PDB file of C-alpha atoms in Angstrom:
ATOM      1  CA  MET A   1     158.003  27.571 156.616  1.00  0.00           C
ATOM      2  CA  PHE A   2     154.900  25.405 155.878  1.00  0.00           C
ATOM      3  CA  VAL A   3     151.805  26.486 153.900  1.00  0.00           C
ATOM      4  CA  GLU A   4     148.478  24.618 153.609  1.00  0.00           C
ATOM      5  CA  TYR A   5     146.461  24.871 150.380  1.00  0.00           C
ATOM      6  CA  ALA A   6     142.695  24.306 150.167  1.00  0.00           C
ATOM      7  CA  ASP A   7     142.933  21.452 147.632  1.00  0.00           C
ATOM      8  CA  ASN A   8     145.840  19.756 149.387  1.00  0.00           C
ATOM      9  CA  PRO A   9     145.598  19.235 153.136  1.00  0.00           C
ATOM     10  CA  MET A  10     149.237  18.097 153.313  1.00  0.00           C
ATOM     11  CA  PRO A  11     151.658  20.823 154.368  1.00  0.00           C
ATOM     12  CA  MET A  12     154.167  21.916 151.755  1.00  0.00           C
ATOM     13  CA  VAL A  13     157.449  23.759 152.090  1.00  0.00           C
ATOM     14  CA  ALA A  14     157.142  27.260 150.690  1.00  0.00           C
ATOM     15  CA  SER A  15     159.352  27.945 147.721  1.00  0.00           C
ATOM     16  CA  LYS A  16     161.957  30.710 147.848  1.00  0.00           C
ATOM     17  CA  ARG A  17     160.156  32.235 144.896  1.00  0.00           C
ATOM     18  CA  ASP A  18     157.077  32.979 147.016  1.00  0.00           C
ATOM     19  CA  SER A  19     156.788  36.707 147.581  1.00  0.00           C
ATOM     20  CA  PHE A  20     156.234  36.395 151.325  1.00  0.00           C
ATOM     21  CA  SER A  21     159.334  34.281 151.935  1.00  0.00           C
ATOM     22  CA  TYR A  22     161.497  37.429 152.111  1.00  0.00           C
ATOM     23  CA  GLU A  23     161.280  40.045 154.832  1.00  0.00           C
ATOM     24  CA  PRO A  24     161.311  43.616 153.504  1.00  0.00           C
ATOM     25  CA  ILE A  25     163.867  46.143 154.749  1.00  0.00           C
ATOM     26  CA  PRO A  26     162.135  47.847 157.708  1.00  0.00           C
ATOM     27  CA  PHE A  27     163.059  51.437 156.891  1.00  0.00           C
ATOM     28  CA  HIS A  28     161.914  51.516 153.236  1.00  0.00           C
ATOM     29  CA  SER A  29     158.634  52.940 152.004  1.00  0.00           C
ATOM     30  CA  THR A  30     155.590  51.156 153.428  1.00  0.00           C
ATOM     31  CA  SER A  31     153.077  51.958 150.692  1.00  0.00           C
ATOM     32  CA  HIS A  32     153.474  48.656 148.839  1.00  0.00           C
ATOM     33  CA  LEU A  33     155.078  46.384 151.453  1.00  0.00           C
ATOM     34  CA  THR A  34     153.336  43.899 153.702  1.00  0.00           C
ATOM     35  CA  MET A  35     154.618  41.281 156.071  1.00  0.00           C
ATOM     36  CA  MET A  36     153.205  38.215 157.769  1.00  0.00           C
ATOM     37  CA  GLY A  37     151.871  38.603 161.283  1.00  0.00           C
ATOM     38  CA  ASN A  38     152.434  35.184 162.843  1.00  0.00           C
ATOM     39  CA  MET A  39     153.674  32.958 160.031  1.00  0.00           C
ATOM     40  CA  TYR A  40     152.901  29.760 161.930  1.00  0.00           C
ATOM     41  CA  ASN A  41     149.316  30.432 163.096  1.00  0.00           C
ATOM     42  CA  ASP A  42     148.111  33.553 161.324  1.00  0.00           C
ATOM     43  CA  THR A  43     148.078  34.055 157.549  1.00  0.00           C
ATOM     44  CA  THR A  44     146.713  37.599 157.594  1.00  0.00           C
ATOM     45  CA  THR A  45     148.949  40.392 156.431  1.00  0.00           C
ATOM     46  CA  THR A  46     149.669  43.544 158.399  1.00  0.00           C
ATOM     47  CA  PRO A  47     151.158  46.800 157.073  1.00  0.00           C
ATOM     48  CA  LEU A  48     154.842  47.265 157.806  1.00  0.00           C
ATOM     49  CA  THR A  49     155.796  50.456 159.645  1.00  0.00           C
ATOM     50  CA  PRO A  50     159.298  51.755 160.338  1.00  0.00           C
ATOM     51  CA  PRO A  51     160.666  50.991 163.818  1.00  0.00           C
ATOM     52  CA  THR A  52     160.254  53.794 166.331  1.00  0.00           C
ATOM     53  CA  MET A  53     164.016  54.183 166.746  1.00  0.00           C
ATOM     54  CA  TRP A  54     164.170  55.702 163.242  1.00  0.00           C
ATOM     55  CA  LEU A  55     161.386  58.230 163.889  1.00  0.00           C
ATOM     56  CA  PRO A  56     161.772  61.776 165.202  1.00  0.00           C
ATOM     57  CA  ALA A  57     161.086  62.186 168.904  1.00  0.00           C
ATOM     58  CA  GLN A  58     157.875  64.165 168.269  1.00  0.00           C
ATOM     59  CA  SER A  59     156.311  61.612 165.903  1.00  0.00           C
ATOM     60  CA  THR A  60     155.025  58.083 166.414  1.00  0.00           C
ATOM     61  CA  ALA A  61     153.260  57.615 163.057  1.00  0.00           C
ATOM     62  CA  ALA A  62     154.636  55.751 160.072  1.00  0.00           C
ATOM     63  CA  MET A  63     156.766  57.972 157.852  1.00  0.00           C
ATOM     64  CA  THR A  64     156.106  58.305 154.146  1.00  0.00           C
ATOM     65  CA  HIS A  65     158.658  57.850 151.402  1.00  0.00           C
ATOM     66  CA  ASP A  66     159.078  61.631 151.035  1.00  0.00           C
ATOM     67  CA  GLU A  67     159.618  62.018 154.780  1.00  0.00           C
ATOM     68  CA  TRP A  68     162.382  59.422 154.689  1.00  0.00           C
ATOM     69  CA  ASP A  69     164.023  61.286 151.789  1.00  0.00           C
ATOM     70  CA  SER A  70     163.920  64.529 153.774  1.00  0.00           C
ATOM     71  CA  LEU A  71     165.509  62.826 156.768  1.00  0.00           C
ATOM     72  CA  ASP A  72     168.263  61.355 154.588  1.00  0.00           C
ATOM     73  CA  MET A  73     169.020  64.780 153.097  1.00  0.00           C
ATOM     74  CA  ALA A  74     169.215  66.348 156.551  1.00  0.00           C
ATOM     75  CA  ILE A  75     171.711  63.717 157.679  1.00  0.00           C
ATOM     76  CA  CYS A  76     173.826  64.234 154.542  1.00  0.00           C
ATOM     77  CA  ASP A  77     173.855  68.012 155.081  1.00  0.00           C
ATOM     78  CA  LEU A  78     175.064  67.481 158.642  1.00  0.00           C
ATOM     79  CA  LEU A  79     177.890  65.192 157.508  1.00  0.00           C
ATOM     80  CA  LEU A  80     179.036  67.688 154.848  1.00  0.00           C
ATOM     81  CA  LEU A  81     179.336  70.671 157.190  1.00  0.00           C
ATOM     82  CA  GLU A  82     182.709  72.427 156.863  1.00  0.00           C
ATOM     83  CA  THR A  83     182.699  73.284 160.562  1.00  0.00           C
ATOM     84  CA  PRO A  84     181.450  70.357 162.639  1.00  0.00           C
ATOM     85  CA  PRO A  85     179.164  71.227 165.535  1.00  0.00           C
ATOM     86  CA  THR A  86     180.561  71.422 169.046  1.00  0.00           C
ATOM     87  CA  LEU A  87     180.422  67.977 170.589  1.00  0.00           C
ATOM     88  CA  THR A  88     179.224  67.292 174.085  1.00  0.00           C
ATOM     89  CA  ILE A  89     179.152  64.221 176.278  1.00  0.00           C
ATOM     90  CA  ASP A  90     175.669  63.464 174.917  1.00  0.00           C
ATOM     91  CA  ASP A  91     176.897  63.535 171.295  1.00  0.00           C
ATOM     92  CA  CYS A  92     180.010  61.344 171.314  1.00  0.00           C
ATOM     93  CA  GLY A  93     179.811  59.283 174.479  1.00  0.00           C
ATOM     94  CA  PHE A  94     182.061  59.851 177.461  1.00  0.00           C
ATOM     95  CA  VAL A  95     184.509  62.737 177.079  1.00  0.00           C
ATOM     96  CA  CYS A  96     187.089  64.352 179.317  1.00  0.00           C
ATOM     97  CA  THR A  97     185.677  66.498 182.109  1.00  0.00           C
ATOM     98  CA  SER A  98     188.300  69.198 181.535  1.00  0.00           C
ATOM     99  CA  PRO A  99     186.707  72.321 179.953  1.00  0.00           C
ATOM    100  CA  GLY A 100     187.216  72.414 176.187  1.00  0.00           C
ATOM    101  CA  CYS A 101     188.729  68.916 175.976  1.00  0.00           C
ATOM    102  CA  LEU A 102     186.867  66.392 173.788  1.00  0.00           C
ATOM    103  CA  ARG A 103     189.148  63.385 174.264  1.00  0.00           C
ATOM    104  CA  ARG A 104     187.220  60.183 174.932  1.00  0.00           C
ATOM    105  CA  VAL A 105     187.333  58.396 178.275  1.00  0.00           C
ATOM    106  CA  ARG A 106     186.061  54.994 179.376  1.00  0.00           C
ATOM    107  CA  ASN A 107     183.581  56.105 182.017  1.00  0.00           C
ATOM    108  CA  PRO A 108     181.544  59.263 182.679  1.00  0.00           C
ATOM    109  CA  GLY A 109     183.028  61.813 185.026  1.00  0.00           C
ATOM    110  CA  MET A 110     186.622  60.888 184.171  1.00  0.00           C
ATOM    111  CA  ALA A 111     189.416  63.006 182.712  1.00  0.00           C
ATOM    112  CA  CYS A 112     191.735  62.021 179.864  1.00  0.00           C
ATOM    113  CA  LYS A 113     195.370  61.060 180.398  1.00  0.00           C
ATOM    114  CA  THR A 114     196.537  64.635 179.888  1.00  0.00           C
ATOM    115  CA  HIS A 115     194.138  66.002 182.504  1.00  0.00           C
ATOM    116  CA  THR A 116     194.005  63.000 184.833  1.00  0.00           C
ATOM    117  CA  SER A 117     196.331  64.236 187.526  1.00  0.00           C
ATOM    118  CA  ALA A 118     194.837  67.094 189.483  1.00  0.00           C
ATOM    119  CA  LYS A 119     197.963  67.081 191.641  1.00  0.00           C
ATOM    120  CA  LYS A 120     200.759  69.274 190.318  1.00  0.00           C
ATOM    121  CA  CYS A 121     204.494  69.014 190.817  1.00  0.00           C
ATOM    122  CA  GLN A 122     205.526  70.720 194.044  1.00  0.00           C
ATOM    123  CA  LEU A 123     208.693  72.204 192.581  1.00  0.00           C
ATOM    124  CA  GLU A 124     208.261  75.952 192.315  1.00  0.00           C
ATOM    125  CA  GLY A 125     207.392  77.082 188.800  1.00  0.00           C
ATOM    126  CA  CYS A 126     206.614  73.581 187.475  1.00  0.00           C
ATOM    127  CA  THR A 127     203.095  72.950 186.150  1.00  0.00           C
ATOM    128  CA  ARG A 128     203.510  69.303 185.138  1.00  0.00           C
ATOM    129  CA  PRO A 129     201.313  66.665 186.806  1.00  0.00           C
ATOM    130  CA  ALA A 130     202.770  64.712 189.709  1.00  0.00           C
ATOM    131  CA  ARG A 131     203.477  61.020 189.066  1.00  0.00           C
ATOM    132  CA  HIS A 132     203.314  58.533 191.965  1.00  0.00           C
ATOM    133  CA  SER A 133     204.611  61.219 194.346  1.00  0.00           C
ATOM    134  CA  ASN A 134     204.529  64.960 194.863  1.00  0.00           C
ATOM    135  CA  TYR A 135     206.735  65.602 191.839  1.00  0.00           C
ATOM    136  CA  CYS A 136     206.633  65.127 188.068  1.00  0.00           C
ATOM    137  CA  ASN A 137     208.862  62.672 186.225  1.00  0.00           C
ATOM    138  CA  SER A 138     211.430  65.372 185.422  1.00  0.00           C
ATOM    139  CA  HIS A 139     211.808  66.387 189.064  1.00  0.00           C
ATOM    140  CA  GLY A 140     212.052  62.998 190.712  1.00  0.00           C
ATOM    141  CA  GLY A 141     208.552  61.625 190.356  1.00  0.00           C
ATOM    142  CA  GLY A 142     207.666  58.205 189.027  1.00  0.00           C
ATOM    143  CA  LYS A 143     208.755  54.800 190.259  1.00  0.00           C
ATOM    144  CA  CYS A 144     212.256  53.431 190.626  1.00  0.00           C
ATOM    145  CA  CYS A 145     213.387  50.015 189.482  1.00  0.00           C
ATOM    146  CA  ILE A 146     212.608  47.383 192.124  1.00  0.00           C
ATOM    147  CA  VAL A 147     216.162  45.988 191.934  1.00  0.00           C
ATOM    148  CA  GLU A 148     218.054  46.948 195.066  1.00  0.00           C
ATOM    149  CA  LYS A 149     220.242  50.066 194.751  1.00  0.00           C
ATOM    150  CA  CYS A 150     219.074  50.712 191.168  1.00  0.00           C
ATOM    151  CA  VAL A 151     218.096  54.341 190.606  1.00  0.00           C
ATOM    152  CA  ASN A 152     216.798  54.000 187.035  1.00  0.00           C
ATOM    153  CA  ALA A 153     213.149  54.603 186.199  1.00  0.00           C
ATOM    154  CA  ALA A 154     210.881  51.556 185.995  1.00  0.00           C
ATOM    155  CA  GLN A 155     209.715  50.774 182.451  1.00  0.00           C
ATOM    156  CA  SER A 156     207.474  47.732 182.928  1.00  0.00           C
ATOM    157  CA  GLN A 157     206.865  45.113 185.613  1.00  0.00           C
ATOM    158  CA  GLY A 158     208.693  47.387 188.048  1.00  0.00           C
ATOM    159  CA  LEU A 159     212.013  46.999 186.207  1.00  0.00           C
ATOM    160  CA  CYS A 160     214.203  49.415 184.295  1.00  0.00           C
ATOM    161  CA  LYS A 161     215.588  48.599 180.861  1.00  0.00           C
ATOM    162  CA  ALA A 162     218.891  47.385 182.290  1.00  0.00           C
ATOM    163  CA  HIS A 163     217.140  44.813 184.480  1.00  0.00           C
ATOM    164  CA  GLY A 164     214.574  43.484 182.011  1.00  0.00           C
ATOM    165  CA  GLY A 165     211.922  46.186 181.775  1.00  0.00           C
ATOM    166  CA  GLY A 166     210.586  47.577 178.530  1.00  0.00           C
ATOM    167  CA  ALA A 167     210.675  45.993 175.076  1.00  0.00           C
ATOM    168  CA  ARG A 168     213.303  43.303 174.544  1.00  0.00           C
ATOM    169  CA  CYS A 169     215.193  42.099 171.475  1.00  0.00           C
ATOM    170  CA  THR A 170     213.266  39.477 169.516  1.00  0.00           C
ATOM    171  CA  PHE A 171     216.406  37.654 168.345  1.00  0.00           C
ATOM    172  CA  PRO A 172     216.480  34.089 169.762  1.00  0.00           C
ATOM    173  CA  ARG A 173     218.138  33.872 173.197  1.00  0.00           C
ATOM    174  CA  CYS A 174     218.885  37.608 173.257  1.00  0.00           C
ATOM    175  CA  GLU A 175     217.632  39.477 176.312  1.00  0.00           C
ATOM    176  CA  LYS A 176     218.991  42.921 175.516  1.00  0.00           C
ATOM    177  CA  SER A 177     216.784  45.976 175.265  1.00  0.00           C
ATOM    178  CA  SER A 178     215.141  46.692 171.919  1.00  0.00           C
ATOM    179  CA  GLN A 179     216.526  49.800 170.237  1.00  0.00           C
ATOM    180  CA  GLY A 180     214.159  49.824 167.281  1.00  0.00           C
ATOM    181  CA  GLY A 181     212.345  47.354 165.076  1.00  0.00           C
ATOM    182  CA  GLY A 182     212.248  44.818 167.902  1.00  0.00           C
ATOM    183  CA  LEU A 183     216.034  44.313 167.859  1.00  0.00           C
ATOM    184  CA  CYS A 184     218.978  45.423 169.956  1.00  0.00           C
ATOM    185  CA  ARG A 185     221.915  47.268 168.382  1.00  0.00           C
ATOM    186  CA  ALA A 186     223.978  44.076 168.071  1.00  0.00           C
ATOM    187  CA  HIS A 187     221.264  42.423 165.971  1.00  0.00           C
ATOM    188  CA  GLY A 188     220.430  45.370 163.735  1.00  0.00           C
ATOM    189  CA  GLY A 189     218.203  47.542 165.866  1.00  0.00           C
ATOM    190  CA  GLY A 190     218.435  51.305 165.843  1.00  0.00           C
ATOM    191  CA  LYS A 191     219.731  53.591 163.111  1.00  0.00           C
ATOM    192  CA  ARG A 192     223.076  53.045 161.407  1.00  0.00           C
ATOM    193  CA  CYS A 193     225.639  55.518 160.148  1.00  0.00           C
ATOM    194  CA  THR A 194     224.926  56.570 156.573  1.00  0.00           C
ATOM    195  CA  ASP A 195     228.621  56.729 155.635  1.00  0.00           C
ATOM    196  CA  PRO A 196     229.374  54.036 152.997  1.00  0.00           C
ATOM    197  CA  GLY A 197     230.617  50.813 154.573  1.00  0.00           C
ATOM    198  CA  CYS A 198     230.040  51.940 158.168  1.00  0.00           C
ATOM    199  CA  THR A 199     227.837  49.810 160.415  1.00  0.00           C
ATOM    200  CA  LYS A 200     228.202  51.799 163.634  1.00  0.00           C
ATOM    201  CA  GLY A 201     225.237  53.227 165.438  1.00  0.00           C
ATOM    202  CA  VAL A 202     224.085  56.769 164.761  1.00  0.00           C
ATOM    203  CA  GLN A 203     225.030  59.436 167.274  1.00  0.00           C
ATOM    204  CA  ARG A 204     223.765  62.638 165.654  1.00  0.00           C
ATOM    205  CA  GLY A 205     222.707  63.695 162.173  1.00  0.00           C
ATOM    206  CA  ASN A 206     222.577  60.106 160.841  1.00  0.00           C
ATOM    207  CA  LYS A 207     226.335  59.800 161.416  1.00  0.00           C
ATOM    208  CA  CYS A 208     228.422  57.920 163.954  1.00  0.00           C
ATOM    209  CA  ALA A 209     230.964  59.751 166.116  1.00  0.00           C
ATOM    210  CA  THR A 210     233.823  58.785 163.769  1.00  0.00           C
ATOM    211  CA  HIS A 211     232.142  60.235 160.664  1.00  0.00           C
ATOM    212  CA  GLY A 212     230.975  63.529 162.081  1.00  0.00           C
ATOM    213  CA  GLY A 213     228.125  62.547 164.348  1.00  0.00           C
ATOM    214  CA  CYS A 214     229.662  64.240 167.372  1.00  0.00           C
ATOM    215  CA  ARG A 215     229.714  67.868 168.388  1.00  0.00           C
ATOM    216  CA  THR A 216     232.249  69.944 170.222  1.00  0.00           C
ATOM    217  CA  CYS A 217     231.884  71.533 173.624  1.00  0.00           C
ATOM    218  CA  THR A 218     229.730  74.648 173.598  1.00  0.00           C
ATOM    219  CA  VAL A 219     232.037  76.541 175.954  1.00  0.00           C
ATOM    220  CA  PRO A 220     233.773  79.288 173.931  1.00  0.00           C
ATOM    221  CA  GLY A 221     237.327  78.337 172.968  1.00  0.00           C
ATOM    222  CA  CYS A 222     236.913  74.646 173.862  1.00  0.00           C
ATOM    223  CA  GLY A 223     237.353  72.149 171.036  1.00  0.00           C
ATOM    224  CA  ARG A 224     236.816  68.920 172.956  1.00  0.00           C
ATOM    225  CA  ASN A 225     234.092  66.481 172.019  1.00  0.00           C
ATOM    226  CA  ASP A 226     230.648  66.937 173.498  1.00  0.00           C
ATOM    227  CA  ARG A 227     229.937  64.270 176.132  1.00  0.00           C
ATOM    228  CA  GLY A 228     226.335  65.261 176.684  1.00  0.00           C
ATOM    229  CA  ALA A 229     224.292  68.440 177.099  1.00  0.00           C
ATOM    230  CA  GLY A 230     226.852  70.330 174.994  1.00  0.00           C
ATOM    231  CA  LEU A 231     229.722  69.988 177.464  1.00  0.00           C
ATOM    232  CA  CYS A 232     233.021  68.124 177.419  1.00  0.00           C
ATOM    233  CA  GLU A 233     234.272  66.006 180.301  1.00  0.00           C
ATOM    234  CA  ASN A 234     236.128  68.921 181.903  1.00  0.00           C
ATOM    235  CA  HIS A 235     233.260  71.397 181.771  1.00  0.00           C
ATOM    236  CA  ARG A 236     230.709  68.835 182.918  1.00  0.00           C
ATOM    237  CA  LEU A 237     232.364  68.742 186.346  1.00  0.00           C
ATOM    238  CA  GLU A 238     230.785  72.083 187.250  1.00  0.00           C
ATOM    239  CA  ARG A 239     227.275  70.683 186.721  1.00  0.00           C
ATOM    240  CA  GLN A 240     227.889  67.117 187.831  1.00  0.00           C
ATOM    241  CA  CYS A 241     225.482  65.272 190.123  1.00  0.00           C
ATOM    242  CA  THR A 242     226.407  65.534 193.798  1.00  0.00           C
ATOM    243  CA  ALA A 243     225.744  61.815 194.429  1.00  0.00           C
ATOM    244  CA  THR A 244     228.934  59.896 195.163  1.00  0.00           C
ATOM    245  CA  GLY A 245     230.435  58.315 192.047  1.00  0.00           C
ATOM    246  CA  CYS A 246     227.798  59.715 189.660  1.00  0.00           C
ATOM    247  CA  LYS A 247     228.999  61.486 186.518  1.00  0.00           C
ATOM    248  CA  ARG A 248     225.597  62.534 185.207  1.00  0.00           C
ATOM    249  CA  LEU A 249     224.650  66.190 184.975  1.00  0.00           C
ATOM    250  CA  SER A 250     222.520  67.605 187.762  1.00  0.00           C
ATOM    251  CA  HIS A 251     218.934  68.333 186.836  1.00  0.00           C
ATOM    252  CA  ALA A 252     217.464  69.815 189.996  1.00  0.00           C
ATOM    253  CA  MET A 253     218.563  70.289 193.593  1.00  0.00           C
ATOM    254  CA  GLY A 254     222.132  69.312 192.630  1.00  0.00           C
ATOM    255  CA  MET A 255     221.182  65.783 191.554  1.00  0.00           C
ATOM    256  CA  CYS A 256     220.593  63.961 188.299  1.00  0.00           C
ATOM    257  CA  ARG A 257     217.138  62.595 187.512  1.00  0.00           C
ATOM    258  CA  PRO A 258     217.787  58.988 188.648  1.00  0.00           C
ATOM    259  CA  HIS A 259     219.218  60.025 192.022  1.00  0.00           C
ATOM    260  CA  LEU A 260     216.546  62.657 192.444  1.00  0.00           C
ATOM    261  CA  ARG A 261     213.906  59.978 191.813  1.00  0.00           C
ATOM    262  CA  GLN A 262     215.590  57.683 194.324  1.00  0.00           C
ATOM    263  CA  ALA A 263     215.591  60.426 196.943  1.00  0.00           C
ATOM    264  CA  ARG A 264     211.901  61.159 196.339  1.00  0.00           C
ATOM    265  CA  ASN A 265     210.955  57.473 196.608  1.00  0.00           C
ATOM    266  CA  GLN A 266     212.717  57.167 199.953  1.00  0.00           C
ATOM    267  CA  LEU A 267     210.672  59.978 201.508  1.00  0.00           C
TER     268      LEU A 267
END
């Protein structure tokens, strides 16, 4: 900034010590603050008034120091409320259109992830949202792996975990699925048995199957090991999937979830 003095026609650079070389904070009291109008052509001073965005909607005049203090106290009281006021779309931006839901969404008129699907699963008695079909994920909805004859659910890029979908092991040259911590089981991923000296993977209760991590069949009088869903190999046959060669338990309509998903995707 240049300033011309009466006894020296040559322009001089204003020192940082000059009082007008600093701009005052716009929302402080205006009783003793002034600012330059046009610092290059006009040397007259004009009173500084708070910007209109800080003023109440019903006022356009400059606020006094006491008025600013009152406004600050009102804001503090609002922030210290034990029960926050009910928020609306005007208060916190774009919120879910579902009644009573205040989750944020990207655009107005949208619903959150929980309330996105207006289409419900067609299976009688199920209230879950349908996913990529007329059924929920549990009853055959969702997408299958794009690999031919694979019935597993797609995790990412259209592939299931077995064919490269989902998170992978970060160990060099390892392409196995990550089981935890970015590593597969072979490279330390997943939980380990807590029995001293055992490095096997956990089955149940922080123990491997050898050290008590397995359970017995839930059928009365049967002492065989549980092979899933509380049933041994013999008692699983009664609830086995009807698809040829499948040993999974049926989930609905006599089929396991993967084969049920495959059947839904073929419709």
